[in-house]
Every structure is written in structure tokens, then in C-alpha cells.
XYZ file of C-alpha atoms in Angstrom:
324
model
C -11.760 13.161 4.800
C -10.232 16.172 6.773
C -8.501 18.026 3.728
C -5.781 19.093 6.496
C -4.600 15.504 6.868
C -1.019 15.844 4.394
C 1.863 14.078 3.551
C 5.061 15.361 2.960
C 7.707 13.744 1.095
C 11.469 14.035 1.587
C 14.247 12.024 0.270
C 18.098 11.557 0.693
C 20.437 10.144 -1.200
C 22.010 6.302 0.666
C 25.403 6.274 -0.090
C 28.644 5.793 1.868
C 28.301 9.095 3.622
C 24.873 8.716 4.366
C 23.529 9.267 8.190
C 20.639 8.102 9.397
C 18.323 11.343 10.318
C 16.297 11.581 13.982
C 13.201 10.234 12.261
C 14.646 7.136 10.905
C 13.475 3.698 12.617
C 17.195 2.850 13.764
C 16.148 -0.550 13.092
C 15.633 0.104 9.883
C 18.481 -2.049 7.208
C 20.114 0.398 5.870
C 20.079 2.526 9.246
C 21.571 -0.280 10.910
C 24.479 -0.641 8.476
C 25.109 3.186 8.823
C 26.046 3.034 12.513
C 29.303 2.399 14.830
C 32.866 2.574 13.935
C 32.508 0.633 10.616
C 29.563 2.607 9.321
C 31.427 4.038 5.751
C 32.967 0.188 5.035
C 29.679 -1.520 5.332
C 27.599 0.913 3.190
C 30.318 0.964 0.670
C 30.269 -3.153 0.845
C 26.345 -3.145 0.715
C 26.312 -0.557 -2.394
C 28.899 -2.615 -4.289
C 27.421 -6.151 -4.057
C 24.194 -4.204 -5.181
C 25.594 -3.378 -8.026
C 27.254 -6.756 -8.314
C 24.326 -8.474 -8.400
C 22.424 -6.065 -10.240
C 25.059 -6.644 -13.161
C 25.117 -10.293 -12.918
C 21.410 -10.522 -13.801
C 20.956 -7.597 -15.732
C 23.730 -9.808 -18.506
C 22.943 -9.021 -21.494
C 25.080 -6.499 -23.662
C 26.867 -6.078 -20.612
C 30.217 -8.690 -21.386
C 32.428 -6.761 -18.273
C 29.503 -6.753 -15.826
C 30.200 -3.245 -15.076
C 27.370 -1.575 -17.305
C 25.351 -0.384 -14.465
C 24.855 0.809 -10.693
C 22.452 1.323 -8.602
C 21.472 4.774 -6.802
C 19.169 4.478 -3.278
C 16.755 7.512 -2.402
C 15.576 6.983 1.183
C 12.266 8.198 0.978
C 10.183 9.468 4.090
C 6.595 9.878 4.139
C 5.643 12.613 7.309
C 2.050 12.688 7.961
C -0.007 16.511 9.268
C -3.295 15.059 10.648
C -4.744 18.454 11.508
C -2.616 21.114 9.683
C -1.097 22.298 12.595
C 2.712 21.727 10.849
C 2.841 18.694 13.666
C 4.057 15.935 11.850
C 4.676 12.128 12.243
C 6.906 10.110 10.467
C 4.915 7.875 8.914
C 6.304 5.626 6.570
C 9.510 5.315 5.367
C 11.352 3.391 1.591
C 13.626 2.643 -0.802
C 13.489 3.799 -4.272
C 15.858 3.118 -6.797
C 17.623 4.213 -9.356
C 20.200 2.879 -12.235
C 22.595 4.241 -14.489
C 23.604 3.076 -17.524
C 26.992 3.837 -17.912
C 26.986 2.744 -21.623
C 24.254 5.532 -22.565
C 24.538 7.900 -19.382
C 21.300 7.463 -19.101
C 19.648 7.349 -15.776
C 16.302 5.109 -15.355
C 14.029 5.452 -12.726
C 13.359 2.036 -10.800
C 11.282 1.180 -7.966
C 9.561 2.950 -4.988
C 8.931 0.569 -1.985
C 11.431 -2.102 -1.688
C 12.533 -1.636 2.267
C 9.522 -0.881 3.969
C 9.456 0.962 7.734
C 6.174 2.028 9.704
C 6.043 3.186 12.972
C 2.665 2.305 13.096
C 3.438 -1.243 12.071
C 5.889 -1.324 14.962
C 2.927 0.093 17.178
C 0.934 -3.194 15.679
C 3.157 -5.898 15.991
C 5.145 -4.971 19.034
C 2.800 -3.058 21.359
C -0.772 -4.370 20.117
C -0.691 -7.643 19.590
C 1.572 -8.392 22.219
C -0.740 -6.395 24.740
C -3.493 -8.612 23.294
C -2.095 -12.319 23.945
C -0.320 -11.301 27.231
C -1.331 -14.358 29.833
C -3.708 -15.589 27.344
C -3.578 -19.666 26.979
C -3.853 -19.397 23.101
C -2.430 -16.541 20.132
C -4.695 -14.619 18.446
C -5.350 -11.783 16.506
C -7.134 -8.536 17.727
C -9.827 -7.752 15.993
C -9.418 -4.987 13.044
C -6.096 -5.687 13.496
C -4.135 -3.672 10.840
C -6.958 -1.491 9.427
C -6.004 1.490 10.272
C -2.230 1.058 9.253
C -3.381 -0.659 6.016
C -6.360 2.051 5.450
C -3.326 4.992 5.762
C -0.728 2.766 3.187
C -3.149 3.306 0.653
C -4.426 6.780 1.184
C -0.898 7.672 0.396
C -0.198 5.178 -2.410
C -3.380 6.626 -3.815
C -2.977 10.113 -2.956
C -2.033 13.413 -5.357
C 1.603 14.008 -3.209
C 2.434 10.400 -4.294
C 1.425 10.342 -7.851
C 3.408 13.250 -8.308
C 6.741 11.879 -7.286
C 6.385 8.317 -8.185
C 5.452 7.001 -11.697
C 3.851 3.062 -10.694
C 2.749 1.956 -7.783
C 5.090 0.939 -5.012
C 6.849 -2.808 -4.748
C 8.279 -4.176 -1.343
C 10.518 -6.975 -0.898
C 10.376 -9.006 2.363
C 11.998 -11.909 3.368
C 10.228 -15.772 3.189
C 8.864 -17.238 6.940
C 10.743 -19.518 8.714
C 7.184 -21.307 9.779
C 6.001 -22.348 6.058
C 7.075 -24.618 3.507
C 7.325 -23.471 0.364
C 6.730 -25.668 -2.830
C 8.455 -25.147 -6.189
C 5.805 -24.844 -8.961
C 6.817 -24.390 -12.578
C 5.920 -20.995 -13.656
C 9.613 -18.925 -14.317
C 9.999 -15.441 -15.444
C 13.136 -14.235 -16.952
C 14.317 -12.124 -14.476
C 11.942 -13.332 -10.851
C 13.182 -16.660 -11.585
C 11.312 -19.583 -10.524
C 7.740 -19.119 -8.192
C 7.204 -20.842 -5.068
C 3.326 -21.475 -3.674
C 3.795 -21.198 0.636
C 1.592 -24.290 2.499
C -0.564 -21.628 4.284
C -1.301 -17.637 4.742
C 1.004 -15.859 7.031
C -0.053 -13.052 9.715
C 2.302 -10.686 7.519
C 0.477 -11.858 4.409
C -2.668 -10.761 6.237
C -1.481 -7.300 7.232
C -0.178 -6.565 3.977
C -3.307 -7.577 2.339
C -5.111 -4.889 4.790
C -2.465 -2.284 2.646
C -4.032 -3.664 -0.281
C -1.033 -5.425 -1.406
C -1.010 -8.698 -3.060
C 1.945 -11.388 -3.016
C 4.049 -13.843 -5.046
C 7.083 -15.648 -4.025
C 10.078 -15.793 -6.572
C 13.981 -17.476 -6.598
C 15.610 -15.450 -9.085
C 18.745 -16.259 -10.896
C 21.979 -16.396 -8.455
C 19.572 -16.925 -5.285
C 19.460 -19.283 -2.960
C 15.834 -18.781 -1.901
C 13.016 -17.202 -2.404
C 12.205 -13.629 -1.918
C 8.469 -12.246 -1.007
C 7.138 -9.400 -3.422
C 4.337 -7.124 -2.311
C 2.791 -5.655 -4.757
C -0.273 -4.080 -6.511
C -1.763 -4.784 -9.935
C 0.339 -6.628 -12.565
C 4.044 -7.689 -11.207
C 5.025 -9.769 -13.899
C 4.120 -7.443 -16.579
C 3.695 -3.726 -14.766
C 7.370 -3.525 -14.584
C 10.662 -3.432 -16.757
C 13.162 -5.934 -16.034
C 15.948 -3.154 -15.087
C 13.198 -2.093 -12.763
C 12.375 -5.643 -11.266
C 16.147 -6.559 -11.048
C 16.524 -2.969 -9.263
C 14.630 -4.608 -6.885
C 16.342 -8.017 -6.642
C 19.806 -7.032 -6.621
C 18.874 -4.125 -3.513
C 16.249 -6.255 -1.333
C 18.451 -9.662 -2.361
C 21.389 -7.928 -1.271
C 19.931 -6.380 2.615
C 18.935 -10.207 3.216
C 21.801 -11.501 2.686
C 23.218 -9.263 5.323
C 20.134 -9.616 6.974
C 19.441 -13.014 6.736
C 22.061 -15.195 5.936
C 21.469 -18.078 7.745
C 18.525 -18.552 4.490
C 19.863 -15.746 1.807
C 23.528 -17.131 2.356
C 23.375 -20.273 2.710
C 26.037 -22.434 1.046
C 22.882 -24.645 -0.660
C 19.992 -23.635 -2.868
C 16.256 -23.921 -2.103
C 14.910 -26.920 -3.358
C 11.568 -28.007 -4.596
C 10.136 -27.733 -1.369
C 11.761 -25.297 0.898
C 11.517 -24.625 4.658
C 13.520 -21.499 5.881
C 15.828 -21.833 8.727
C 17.024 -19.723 10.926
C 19.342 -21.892 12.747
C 21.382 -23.573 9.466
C 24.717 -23.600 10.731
C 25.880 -23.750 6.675
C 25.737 -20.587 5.708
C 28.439 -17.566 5.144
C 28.930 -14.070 6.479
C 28.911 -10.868 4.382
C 31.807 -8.703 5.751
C 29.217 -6.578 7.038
C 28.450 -6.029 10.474
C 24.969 -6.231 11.611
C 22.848 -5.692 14.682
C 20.323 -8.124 14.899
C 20.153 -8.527 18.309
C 19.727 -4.601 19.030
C 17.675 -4.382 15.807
C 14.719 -6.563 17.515
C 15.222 -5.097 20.884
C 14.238 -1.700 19.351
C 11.298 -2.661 17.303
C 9.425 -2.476 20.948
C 10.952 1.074 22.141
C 9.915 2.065 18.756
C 6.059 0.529 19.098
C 5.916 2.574 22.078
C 6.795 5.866 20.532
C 3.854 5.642 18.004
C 1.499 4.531 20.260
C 2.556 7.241 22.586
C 2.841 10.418 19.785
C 0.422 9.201 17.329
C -2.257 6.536 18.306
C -3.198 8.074 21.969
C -3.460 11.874 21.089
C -5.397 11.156 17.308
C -7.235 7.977 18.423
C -10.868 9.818 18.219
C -9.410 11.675 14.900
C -8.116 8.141 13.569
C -10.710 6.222 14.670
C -13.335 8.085 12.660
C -11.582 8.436 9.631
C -10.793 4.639 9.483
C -14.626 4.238 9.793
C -15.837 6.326 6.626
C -12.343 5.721 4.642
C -13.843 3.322 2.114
């Protein structure tokens, strides 16, 4: 491996003043929440019913609900391929933070959570759609997701990461609208109850290429069931403060997000199809882009294939071949 390739880290605080820097995917959650004329109200709203829900299922020796928040660090990842100080933003997260206002103790949480790539963008949105344009049936390029998995865990693995984060990563997606998912009766204390999907999705695939595993659980105070990415042990690598860290932020941004399945005014029940057109559901009193949000994800495939995958595609090419 070329010992020039490097990864810098940066992070900044997401709070109610927080604006989105010139790197940020703009359709990132929380960057969408921090634009337009209600930008402070809606990251105030977000940050409260995090800690909200954070309280409600961290419960115990906590009688007011009020024993902890949540902090966000927005974490960017900028990649030097040849050590020339040219950099590309590379992947961007969530990591969290709590405070326990009863000790004044602050406890690290969880790295991962929201997860952004470029190069993902580049994948899904450029790619793939490149690949099935005027073709009679879908498929999948071949290799697809290599080289963006192949990069993940360079960094996950790498000496800049193990120095600022102390476990590996988690991130929480959203379930698929196209799969049923079936109740089983494994619970954990604080994931809730697991659900077993009726087939492998495309994003299961891709994040499998990133060498992340995944488990589907309906915590406490849900209304369905959340996706967790992860690596090794999730049940037992992690604290509960940590894993409701998690939970309460990622629960929280689909709600927003998602509502239609994350609001909805009825629980998932033992088997569960998401929809994305149930009419009985509630708004958050947060205002959210969708529409511009997916619009985006295309100007934004374009601008890695056209500053990273076209002028390193010998460079990446040959280090996804002998990267192990």
C-alpha cells in the first residue's frame, strides 16, 4: 500500500448553531435539518427529542427523565491518495456522546451511526444507474462496491482511527420498504425485540463488502425496526448507554426522516412490511427536504466520480487489487 495514502480526521460539534461546512453531503440528515429559515428550531427540536428518548430508555435511577443528554461530533474522514495535501472527503459520521448530569461525568458513545460517502453516492447514483440504463432487466455490476467497501475498512482498521475511536464503528439505517420482516423471539434489554428480513437486500450486500454485518431490532418506545451495521459482537461489544446513544440519535433522524414507518400511529407487528405510503402516521415539527434530499444524491454521485474515481482510477484500481 502507498504509505502516502492518509486520512485525516476532523470533527465539529452538532448543536443548534451548527452549519453545515463545504464538504458536507447537503443531503446528509443532520445537514438537511441545518438549512433555510428554520435551521436553529429544527436542530434544537431534533437535539431535544434525542435526549427525550435517550432518557426514556435509559430509565433506571433516572425517576425525572432528565439524567442525561446527548452530545453529536460530526466526524469527517478526508482522504490524501498521493501526499500531495489534495484531499477528498471521504466519509463522513456521527459519534456520540452523553452526560450524566447526576455524576458530571461524560461517557464516550458511538462512532458511526449516520453514515455519508461520496463514493457510495458515486455507486448507487452514477454506477449502477449507468449500468441498467435501457437494459430489459436490473442488475448488479460486477465488483460492485469493492472498492468503496475495501476503503471503509482500511480506515476502520487503520492507526488514525484507532487513535480517536475506542470500538469499532456502529451505523444505524433505516428497514426496506421491499421486505417483510418476521418477529422472532430473541429480546435484548435495551435493542428490544429482533426481526429476521424474508431475503438479502442490495444495501445488505454493499455493506457486507465494508465488512459489516447486520441485525434488525424494535427497541422499547419504537414502532419498527431499526437496521444495525456492525462488526464483531453487537449484543455484547457495547454498553447499554452506548447502544441507547445510538437508538435515541438514529431513532430520532428517522422519525424525521421517515415517518410514514418511524411515526406511524401503529406498532410493527409480528410480521412487518414497511410503507412508505401509510397515510397514518404523524409529523415531527421539523421541516425536512426529502424531495431535494434525493434530487442531490445524483449531483453529488457526479462530483466523486468526477474528482475522485476518473483522476485515481489506475491508482485505485491497483490498490483494490492487492488490498487483501
Amino acid at each position: 500500500m502507498n504509505k502516502d495514502f492518509t486520512f485525516t480526521i476532523k470533527s465539529i460539534c452538532l448543536d443548534e448553531d451548527y452549519h453545515p461546512s463545504d464538504n458536507t453531503r447537503i443531503t446528509t440528515n443532520f445537514a438537511n435539518l441545518a438549512r433555510g429559515s428554520h435551521r436553529q428550531a429544527n436542530l434544537r427540536n431534533a437535539l431535544k427529542m434525542i435526549d427525550n428518548s435517550f432518557n426514556a430508555l435509559a430509565n433506571w435511577d433516572n425517576p425525572k427523565g432528565d439524567r442525561y443528554s446527548v452530545e453529536l461530533e460530526i466526524i469527517s474522514v478526508d482522504m490524501d491518495i498521493e501526499g500531495s495535501g489534495q484531499t477528498f472527503p471521504s466519509i463522513e459520521v456521527l459519534k456520540t456522546n452523553i452526560v450524566d448530569h447526576k455524576t458530571n461525568k461524560r461517557i464516550e458513545g458511538i462512532v458511526g451511526n449516520n453514515f455519508s460517502s461520496y463514493v457510495r453516492d458515486y455507486d448507487f447514483s452514477v454506477l449502477l444507474q449507468e449500468h441498467n440504463k435501457d437494459q430489459p432487466q436490473f442488475s448488479i455490476p460486477d465488483n460492485f462496491g469493492e472498492l468503496h467497501g475495501k476503503l471503509f475498512q482500511y480506515f476502520v482498521n487503520s492507526a488514525v482511527y484507532k487513535q480517536n475511536f475506542s470500538k469499532p464503528p456502529v451505523i444505524c439505517l433505516s428497514v426496506s420498504d421491499n421486505k417483510t420482516y418476521h418477529q422472532t423471539e430473541n429480546q435484548h434489554p435495551v435493542l428490544g425485540v429482533e426481526y429476521q428480513p424474508n431475503e438479502s437486500s442490495l444495501t445488505e450486500q454493499y455493506f457486507k463488502k465494508m465488512g459489516l454485518q447486520v441485525r434488525y431490532f424494535m427497541p422499547a418506545n419504537s414502532v419498527a425496526p431499526l437496521a444495525f451495521y456492525f462488526f464483531g459482537d453487537l449484543l455484547n461489544d457495547y454498553t447499554s448507554l452506548e447502544l441507547i446513544s445510538t437508538i435515541s440519535t438514529m431513532g430520532t433522524f428517522q422519525k424525521i426522516y421517515r415517518p410514514e414507518i418511524y411515526n406511524a400511529n401503529a406498532a410493527a407487528g409480528k410480521a412487518y412490511q414497511p410503507n412508505l405510503k401509510n397515510l397514518d402516521h404523524s409529523l415531527t415539527q421539523i421541516v425536512y427536504d426529502r424531495e431535494e434530499r434525493s434530487k442531490l444524491a445524483n449531483e453529488q454521485g457526479k462530483f466523486a466520480e468526477e474528482k475522485f474515481i476518473k483522476p485515481y482510477q489506475t491508482v485505485l484500481e491497483q490498490w483494490s487489487a492487492s488490498y487483501a
